[in-house]
Coordinates of C-alpha atoms and ligand atoms in Angstrom, one line a residue:
M145 CA 0.0 0.4 0.0
K146 CA 1.4 3.2 -0.9
D147 CA 0.3 6.6 1.4
F148 CA -3.8 5.2 1.6
L149 CA -5.0 7.5 4.2
L150 CA -2.9 10.4 2.6
D151 CA -4.2 13.3 0.0
A152 CA -2.5 15.0 -2.6
A153 CA -0.5 17.6 -0.4
D154 CA 0.5 14.9 1.9
R155 CA 2.3 12.9 -0.9
A156 CA 3.7 16.1 -2.6
F157 CA 5.0 16.8 0.7
R158 CA 6.7 13.5 0.9
A159 CA 8.1 13.6 -1.9
E160 CA 9.8 17.1 -0.9
V161 CA 10.9 15.4 1.6
R162 CA 12.9 12.3 0.1
D163 CA 14.4 14.9 -2.1
V164 CA 15.8 17.1 0.9
L165 CA 17.0 14.3 2.5
Q166 CA 18.9 12.7 -0.1
R167 CA 20.8 16.2 -0.7
E168 CA 21.5 16.4 3.1
L169 CA 21.4 13.5 4.8
A170 CA 22.0 10.9 2.3
P171 CA 25.8 12.0 2.0
R172 CA 26.6 12.0 5.8
M173 CA 24.9 8.4 7.0
A174 CA 28.5 6.9 6.8
D175 CA 29.6 9.9 9.1
I176 CA 26.7 9.2 11.8
E177 CA 27.1 5.5 11.6
E178 CA 30.7 4.9 11.2
R179 CA 32.4 8.2 12.8
Q180 CA 29.2 9.0 14.8
D181 CA 29.8 12.8 14.1
W182 CA 27.6 15.0 15.6
S183 CA 28.6 17.8 13.7
A184 CA 26.9 16.0 10.6
V185 CA 23.7 15.2 12.3
R186 CA 23.5 18.8 13.9
H187 CA 24.4 20.1 10.0
V188 CA 21.3 17.9 8.9
V189 CA 18.9 19.3 11.3
R190 CA 19.8 22.9 10.6
A191 CA 18.9 22.4 7.2
L192 CA 15.6 20.6 7.9
G193 CA 15.2 23.8 10.6
E194 CA 15.3 26.1 7.1
A195 CA 13.5 24.1 5.4
G196 CA 10.8 25.0 7.8
Y197 CA 10.4 20.9 8.9
L198 CA 11.0 21.4 12.1
R199 CA 7.5 23.7 12.6
L200 CA 5.7 21.4 11.0
M201 CA 3.7 20.5 14.5
F202 CA 2.9 24.4 14.6
P203 CA 0.7 25.6 12.5
D204 CA 0.6 29.1 13.6
L205 CA 4.7 29.4 13.3
Y206 CA 5.0 27.4 10.0
Q207 CA 5.9 29.4 7.0
G208 CA 6.1 26.7 4.1
P209 CA 3.3 26.2 1.7
L210 CA 1.2 23.4 3.1
V211 CA -2.1 24.7 3.9
Q212 CA -2.6 22.2 6.7
P213 CA 0.8 21.0 8.5
G214 CA 0.5 18.9 11.3
L215 CA 1.4 16.0 12.9
T216 CA 0.9 13.9 9.4
H217 CA 3.6 15.8 8.0
A218 CA 6.6 15.9 11.2
T219 CA 5.4 11.9 10.9
I220 CA 6.4 11.6 6.9
L221 CA 9.6 13.4 7.6
S222 CA 10.6 10.9 10.8
E223 CA 9.2 8.1 8.2
E224 CA 11.8 9.2 5.5
A225 CA 14.5 9.9 7.6
S226 CA 14.4 6.8 9.3
Y227 CA 14.2 4.7 6.1
L228 CA 17.6 6.5 5.6
N229 CA 19.2 6.4 9.3
Y230 CA 17.5 5.8 12.3
A231 CA 19.8 7.2 14.4
F232 CA 19.5 10.6 12.7
E233 CA 15.9 10.4 13.2
T234 CA 15.7 10.2 17.1
T235 CA 17.3 13.5 17.2
I236 CA 14.9 15.7 15.3
A237 CA 12.1 13.6 17.4
T238 CA 13.5 13.9 20.6
A239 CA 13.7 17.8 19.5
L240 CA 10.0 17.7 18.4
S241 CA 8.8 16.1 21.9
C242 CA 10.9 19.0 23.1
A243 CA 9.4 21.7 21.1
Y244 CA 6.1 19.8 21.9
P245 CA 5.5 21.3 25.8
L246 CA 7.4 24.6 25.1
Y247 CA 4.9 25.4 22.3
H248 CA 1.6 24.3 24.6
F249 CA 2.2 25.5 28.0
A250 CA 6.3 27.9 28.5
S251 CA 5.6 31.5 28.8
E252 CA 5.9 33.6 26.3
P253 CA 9.6 34.4 27.4
V254 CA 10.8 31.2 27.8
R255 CA 9.1 30.2 24.5
D256 CA 10.7 33.2 22.7
R257 CA 14.2 31.7 23.9
Y258 CA 14.1 28.0 23.5
L259 CA 11.3 27.0 21.3
L260 CA 12.1 28.8 18.1
P261 CA 16.1 27.8 18.2
I262 CA 14.8 23.9 18.4
L263 CA 12.3 25.0 15.1
D264 CA 15.7 26.7 13.5
G265 CA 17.5 24.0 14.0
T266 CA 20.1 25.5 15.4
A267 CA 19.5 24.3 19.2
V268 CA 18.3 20.9 20.1
G269 CA 15.9 19.5 22.9
A270 CA 16.1 16.3 25.1
I271 CA 13.1 15.1 27.4
C272 CA 14.2 13.8 31.1
V273 CA 12.4 11.5 32.4
T274 CA 13.7 8.0 33.0
E275 CA 15.4 7.6 36.1
P276 CA 17.8 4.9 37.2
N277 CA 14.7 3.3 40.1
T278 CA 11.6 4.5 37.5
G279 CA 11.7 3.3 33.8
S280 CA 8.2 2.4 32.6
D281 CA 6.5 3.3 35.9
S282 CA 7.1 6.9 35.2
A283 CA 5.1 8.1 37.7
G284 CA 7.2 6.6 40.6
M285 CA 10.1 9.3 39.8
E286 CA 12.2 10.4 42.7
T287 CA 12.9 13.8 41.2
R288 CA 12.5 16.7 43.0
I289 CA 11.6 20.4 41.8
E290 CA 11.3 22.8 45.4
F291 CA 10.7 26.5 44.9
D292 CA 13.2 28.9 47.0
A293 CA 11.1 31.9 47.1
R294 CA 14.4 33.9 48.6
T295 CA 15.3 34.1 44.9
N296 CA 12.5 33.4 42.9
E297 CA 13.8 29.9 41.9
W298 CA 12.9 26.6 41.2
V299 CA 15.6 24.3 42.5
I300 CA 16.2 20.6 41.2
N301 CA 17.5 17.4 42.5
G302 CA 17.5 14.3 40.8
F303 CA 19.7 11.6 38.5
K304 CA 18.0 10.4 34.5
R305 CA 19.5 8.2 33.0
Y306 CA 19.0 7.0 29.2
I307 CA 18.6 10.4 28.0
S308 CA 18.7 11.4 24.3
N309 CA 20.8 14.3 23.4
A310 CA 22.3 14.2 26.8
S311 CA 25.5 16.2 27.0
V312 CA 25.0 18.0 23.6
A313 CA 21.2 19.5 24.0
D314 CA 20.8 23.5 24.7
V315 CA 17.7 23.0 26.9
Y316 CA 16.0 20.1 29.0
I317 CA 12.5 19.4 29.6
A318 CA 12.7 17.8 33.3
Y319 CA 10.1 15.7 35.0
G320 CA 10.6 16.1 38.7
L321 CA 8.0 15.9 41.9
T322 CA 6.9 19.2 43.8
R323 CA 4.3 17.6 46.0
D324 CA 4.1 14.1 47.9
T325 CA 0.5 13.2 47.9
G326 CA 1.2 9.3 48.0
K327 CA 0.0 9.3 44.0
P328 CA 3.1 11.0 42.3
Q329 CA 0.3 12.1 39.0
D330 CA -1.4 14.6 41.4
G331 CA 2.1 16.1 42.6
M332 CA 4.4 15.8 39.1
T333 CA 5.7 19.0 37.2
A334 CA 7.3 20.0 34.1
I335 CA 10.1 22.3 33.4
A336 CA 12.1 23.6 31.4
V337 CA 16.5 23.3 31.9
P338 CA 19.1 25.5 30.1
A339 CA 22.3 23.5 29.5
T340 CA 23.8 26.4 30.8
A341 CA 21.7 26.4 34.7
P342 CA 23.8 26.4 37.7
G343 CA 23.6 22.8 38.7
I344 CA 23.2 20.5 35.8
R345 CA 26.1 17.7 35.0
F346 CA 26.2 14.8 32.2
P347 CA 28.2 12.5 34.2
R348 CA 28.5 9.6 31.1
N349 CA 27.0 8.8 27.5
Y350 CA 26.4 4.9 26.5
T351 CA 26.9 3.0 24.3
F352 CA 24.2 1.2 22.8
M353 CA 23.8 -2.1 20.1
G354 CA 22.5 0.4 17.4
R355 CA 21.6 3.7 16.8
R356 CA 25.6 4.9 16.4
G357 CA 25.6 8.9 16.7
C358 CA 22.9 9.8 18.3
I359 CA 24.0 10.7 21.7
V360 CA 22.1 9.2 25.0
G361 CA 23.6 9.9 28.7
E362 CA 22.7 10.5 31.6
V363 CA 21.8 13.8 33.1
E364 CA 22.5 15.1 36.3
F365 CA 20.5 18.0 38.8
D366 CA 22.7 18.4 41.6
D367 CA 20.7 21.5 43.1
C368 CA 20.3 22.9 39.7
R369 CA 18.4 26.3 40.0
V370 CA 16.7 27.9 36.9
P371 CA 14.1 31.2 37.2
A372 CA 10.5 30.5 38.4
D373 CA 9.3 31.4 35.2
H374 CA 10.7 28.0 33.4
L375 CA 7.8 26.3 35.1
L376 CA 5.9 24.6 32.4
G377 CA 2.0 25.3 32.7
E378 CA 0.8 24.7 36.0
R379 CA 2.4 23.5 39.2
D380 CA 2.0 19.8 40.1
G381 CA 0.3 19.4 36.0
G382 CA 3.2 17.5 34.8
F383 CA 1.9 14.2 34.3
R384 CA -1.2 15.5 32.3
I385 CA 1.6 17.3 30.0
M386 CA 3.6 14.1 30.1
L387 CA 0.6 12.0 28.8
R388 CA 0.1 14.6 25.9
M389 CA 3.7 14.1 24.9
F390 CA 3.7 10.7 25.0
N391 CA 0.7 10.4 22.6
F392 CA 2.3 12.6 20.4
E393 CA 6.0 11.0 20.5
R394 CA 3.7 7.6 19.8
A395 CA 2.4 8.3 16.6
I396 CA 6.0 9.7 15.5
L397 CA 7.5 6.6 16.7
G398 CA 4.8 5.2 14.4
G399 CA 6.7 6.5 11.4
S400 CA 10.0 6.3 12.9
G401 CA 9.6 2.0 12.8
L402 CA 7.3 2.4 9.2
G403 CA 10.5 4.2 8.0
V404 CA 13.0 1.1 9.5
A405 CA 10.6 -1.6 8.0
R406 CA 10.3 -0.2 4.6
S407 CA 14.1 0.2 4.7
A408 CA 15.1 -3.5 5.5
F409 CA 12.2 -4.4 3.6
D410 CA 13.3 -2.9 0.0
I411 CA 17.1 -5.1 1.2
A412 CA 15.1 -7.9 1.3
T413 CA 13.0 -7.9 -1.5
A414 CA 15.4 -6.9 -4.0
H415 CA 18.5 -9.2 -2.9
A416 CA 15.1 -12.1 -2.8
Q417 CA 15.3 -11.3 -6.9
H418 CA 18.6 -11.4 -7.9
R419 CA 20.4 -13.8 -5.9
R420 CA 20.3 -17.7 -7.2
A421 CA 20.2 -20.8 -5.2
F422 CA 19.6 -24.1 -6.3
G423 CA 18.7 -22.8 -9.8
Q424 CA 16.3 -20.1 -8.9
Y425 CA 15.9 -16.5 -7.4
L426 CA 15.8 -16.8 -3.5
G427 CA 12.6 -15.2 -4.1
C428 CA 10.8 -18.0 -6.2
K429 CA 11.6 -20.4 -2.9
E430 CA 8.1 -20.6 -0.8
L431 CA 10.2 -20.3 2.6
I432 CA 11.1 -16.9 1.2
W433 CA 8.3 -15.2 -0.3
D434 CA 6.1 -16.5 2.9
K435 CA 9.0 -14.1 4.7
V436 CA 8.4 -11.5 2.5
A437 CA 4.1 -11.2 2.8
R438 CA 4.5 -11.5 6.4
M439 CA 6.9 -8.3 6.0
S440 CA 4.8 -7.0 3.3
W441 CA 1.4 -7.3 5.2
R442 CA 2.7 -6.1 8.6
I443 CA 4.2 -3.0 6.5
D444 CA 0.8 -1.9 5.4
S445 CA -0.8 -2.6 9.0
T446 CA 1.8 -0.1 10.2
E447 CA 1.6 2.1 7.4
L448 CA -2.4 2.2 8.4
L449 CA -2.5 2.6 11.9
T450 CA -0.1 5.0 12.1
Y451 CA -1.7 7.7 9.8
R452 CA -4.8 6.8 11.6
A453 CA -3.2 8.3 14.2
T454 CA -1.8 11.7 12.9
K455 CA -4.9 12.0 11.6
M456 CA -6.8 12.0 14.5
Y457 CA -4.5 14.4 16.1
D458 CA -4.7 16.7 13.2
S459 CA -8.6 16.5 13.1
G460 CA -8.6 17.6 17.0
I461 CA -8.2 14.4 19.1
D462 CA -5.9 14.4 21.8
G463 CA -5.6 13.5 25.2
K464 CA -7.1 9.7 26.4
A465 CA -9.2 9.7 23.0
L466 CA -6.0 9.2 21.1
M467 CA -4.4 7.3 24.0
K468 CA -5.1 3.6 22.0
E469 CA -4.6 4.6 18.9
A470 CA -1.5 6.1 19.5
A471 CA -0.2 2.8 21.4
M472 CA -1.1 0.7 18.9
A473 CA 0.3 3.0 16.0
K474 CA 3.7 2.3 18.3
L475 CA 3.1 -1.2 19.4
V476 CA 2.6 -2.4 15.5
A477 CA 5.2 0.0 14.0
T478 CA 8.4 -0.8 16.4
E479 CA 7.0 -4.5 16.6
T480 CA 7.2 -4.8 12.4
A481 CA 10.4 -3.1 12.0
N482 CA 12.0 -5.8 14.5
F483 CA 10.1 -8.3 12.4
C484 CA 11.6 -7.1 9.1
A485 CA 15.2 -6.3 10.4
N486 CA 15.1 -9.5 11.3
E487 CA 13.8 -11.4 8.2
T488 CA 16.1 -9.2 6.0
V489 CA 18.8 -10.6 7.8
Q490 CA 17.8 -14.2 7.3
I491 CA 17.0 -13.5 4.1
L492 CA 20.6 -12.1 3.2
G493 CA 22.3 -14.7 5.0
G494 CA 26.2 -13.9 5.5
D495 CA 25.7 -11.0 3.6
G496 CA 23.1 -9.6 6.1
L497 CA 26.0 -9.9 8.9
T498 CA 28.4 -8.0 7.3
K499 CA 29.0 -4.5 6.5
E500 CA 30.6 -5.1 3.1
Y501 CA 27.3 -5.7 1.6
G502 CA 24.8 -3.2 3.2
R503 CA 23.2 -1.8 5.7
A504 CA 21.1 -5.0 6.7
E505 CA 23.2 -5.7 10.2
Q506 CA 22.6 -1.9 10.8
I507 CA 19.2 -1.5 10.7
Y508 CA 18.7 -4.7 13.0
R509 CA 21.2 -3.4 15.5
D510 CA 19.0 0.1 15.3
A511 CA 15.6 -1.7 14.9
R512 CA 16.1 -3.2 18.2
A513 CA 15.3 0.0 20.7
L514 CA 12.2 0.7 18.9
T515 CA 10.2 -1.0 21.2
I516 CA 11.7 -0.2 24.3
V517 CA 12.1 3.6 23.6
G518 CA 8.9 5.7 24.1
G519 CA 7.1 3.2 26.3
T520 CA 8.1 -0.5 25.5
S521 CA 5.7 -2.7 23.9
E522 CA 4.3 -4.1 27.0
M523 CA 3.2 -0.8 28.1
A524 CA 1.7 0.2 24.7
K525 CA -0.6 -3.0 25.2
Y526 CA -1.8 -1.9 28.8
L527 CA -2.9 1.5 26.8
I528 CA -4.5 -0.7 24.5
A529 CA -6.2 -2.9 26.6
C530 CA -7.2 -0.1 29.6
R531 CA -9.8 1.0 26.6
D532 CA -11.0 -2.2 25.6
L533 CA -11.7 -3.4 29.2
P534 CA -13.8 -0.2 30.7
D535 CA -15.7 -1.8 33.0
I536 CA -12.8 -3.5 35.0
R537 CA -9.7 -1.4 36.6
I538 CA -6.5 -3.6 35.4
G539 CA -3.2 -2.9 36.7
L540 CA 0.3 -2.9 36.2
Ligands
FAD749 C1 18.4 4.4 22.9 C2 17.1 5.0 24.2 C3 16.5 6.6 24.1 C4 16.0 6.6 25.2 N1 16.2 8.0 25.0 C5 14.8 8.4 26.5 C6 14.6 10.0 26.7 O1 15.4 10.9 25.6 N2 14.0 10.6 28.1 C7 14.0 9.6 28.1 O2 13.2 9.9 29.5 N3 13.7 7.9 29.1 C8 14.8 7.6 27.2 N4 14.8 6.4 27.1 C9 14.5 5.4 28.2 C10 13.2 4.8 28.0 O3 12.1 5.3 27.9 C11 13.2 3.2 28.4 O4 14.3 2.4 28.6 C12 11.8 2.8 28.7 O5 10.7 3.2 29.3 C13 11.8 1.5 29.6 O6 12.3 1.7 30.8 P1 13.3 0.7 31.6 O7 14.4 0.4 30.5 O8 13.7 1.3 32.6 O9 12.8 -0.6 31.8 P2 11.9 -1.2 32.7 O10 10.8 -0.4 33.3 O11 12.7 -1.9 34.1 O12 11.0 -2.3 32.3 C14 12.2 -3.7 32.0 C15 11.0 -4.7 31.5 O13 9.8 -5.1 31.9 C16 8.7 -5.0 31.1 N5 7.6 -4.4 32.2 C17 7.9 -3.7 33.2 N6 7.2 -3.2 33.9 C18 5.8 -4.2 33.6 C19 4.4 -4.8 33.9 N7 4.2 -4.1 35.0 N8 3.9 -6.0 32.8 C20 4.5 -6.4 32.1 N9 6.1 -6.1 32.0 C21 6.7 -4.9 32.4 C22 8.7 -3.8 30.5 O14 7.9 -3.4 29.4 C23 10.5 -4.4 30.0 O15 10.1 -5.3 29.0 C24 15.5 6.1 26.1 C25 16.0 4.1 26.2 C26 16.5 4.3 25.1 C27 17.2 2.5 25.4

């Protein structure tokens, strides 16, 4: 299926994005993967900012040719970028997740100071939720945010890990508790923290099996101080902000998974039609076309679920009403990416395991993170089942 839910303007936008990415990202893919070259990542982020693509989510700030820009277009951008290089795409997806609460919940001066440079591609953002003792159970976070009336500042103490863009981001959206209620959902607050704030530190970065070139590390807040106006939304209103941000992030992750899956699929089908074994093309063998068909219907399902979620969002549906559909897009897309990456390596045989014969091994390593980031597959299933079993209370 090709863009069944997309209209003519969406399709034209996809073609335009493809051209820009071919020009800006494709020549730098090797630098990002082989040398983990952050300056190459920054160059492409800037190019996308200049093209206006980082403003798609915010129609009043967008100045390009699209009449109704939105999440659908941001997701097309993610899909096309992930098709070429998923590690790079995580940088812009994270920047957009950071831009989202700044746009919707920051005071005007804070919004102007931090949001606009992200949208121009001259700055990068990060989101700080995960902690050593709380990952999926994000409501159980231990980071504290207290107000110092003497200096009119917020003081943050806590430790975050697995933070994309840690140490290279210019601004961090940190979540922490401002109140002990026994129900962290009621006492959580979101706050913008510039990289220059006193008391913010970046103890180390991680080495992951994939996503090379995308920097992920730890962020420590040690009596970290930010001005009073850096609070996002209301004090104690952070959990609601986080849930809305996750909806949007999960739909975008649908695009990430779809791009990775399509990339693997194209490699597998090209190989199956050229490689010969036992006197025939590989693709003529039942065990191989079975794999191709299984990949194919999963990719089409992913496309439908992903763009259903983005179209719903663009038509004004959000919050609890979008939670199931966004979770389904994320779940199916990320599982499909892993399925396709794995089957592609199998279809390529030894060629699938070495860099000498293309990107299959990279895609296989990169895809693995997808079912974990932005909420695991298990958490996505929980969100889906919650809506499907409304008469009983299911717990984690
Ligand atoms: C590459 C990468 C980038 C990341 N970027 C960011 C970022 O920018 N910002 C950020 O805040 N976080 C980030 N994360 C963290 C990510 O969101 C967490 O890793 C994820 O939410 C899972 O948390 P955890 O790793 O602590 O696993 P855990 O929560 O400890 O879960 C471990 C396993 O147990 C399962 N599990 C947990 N609870 C249950 C349950 N009740 N029932 C059934 N199964 C359960 C999970 O599904 C998982 O399979 C990133 C992680 C990675 C790997």
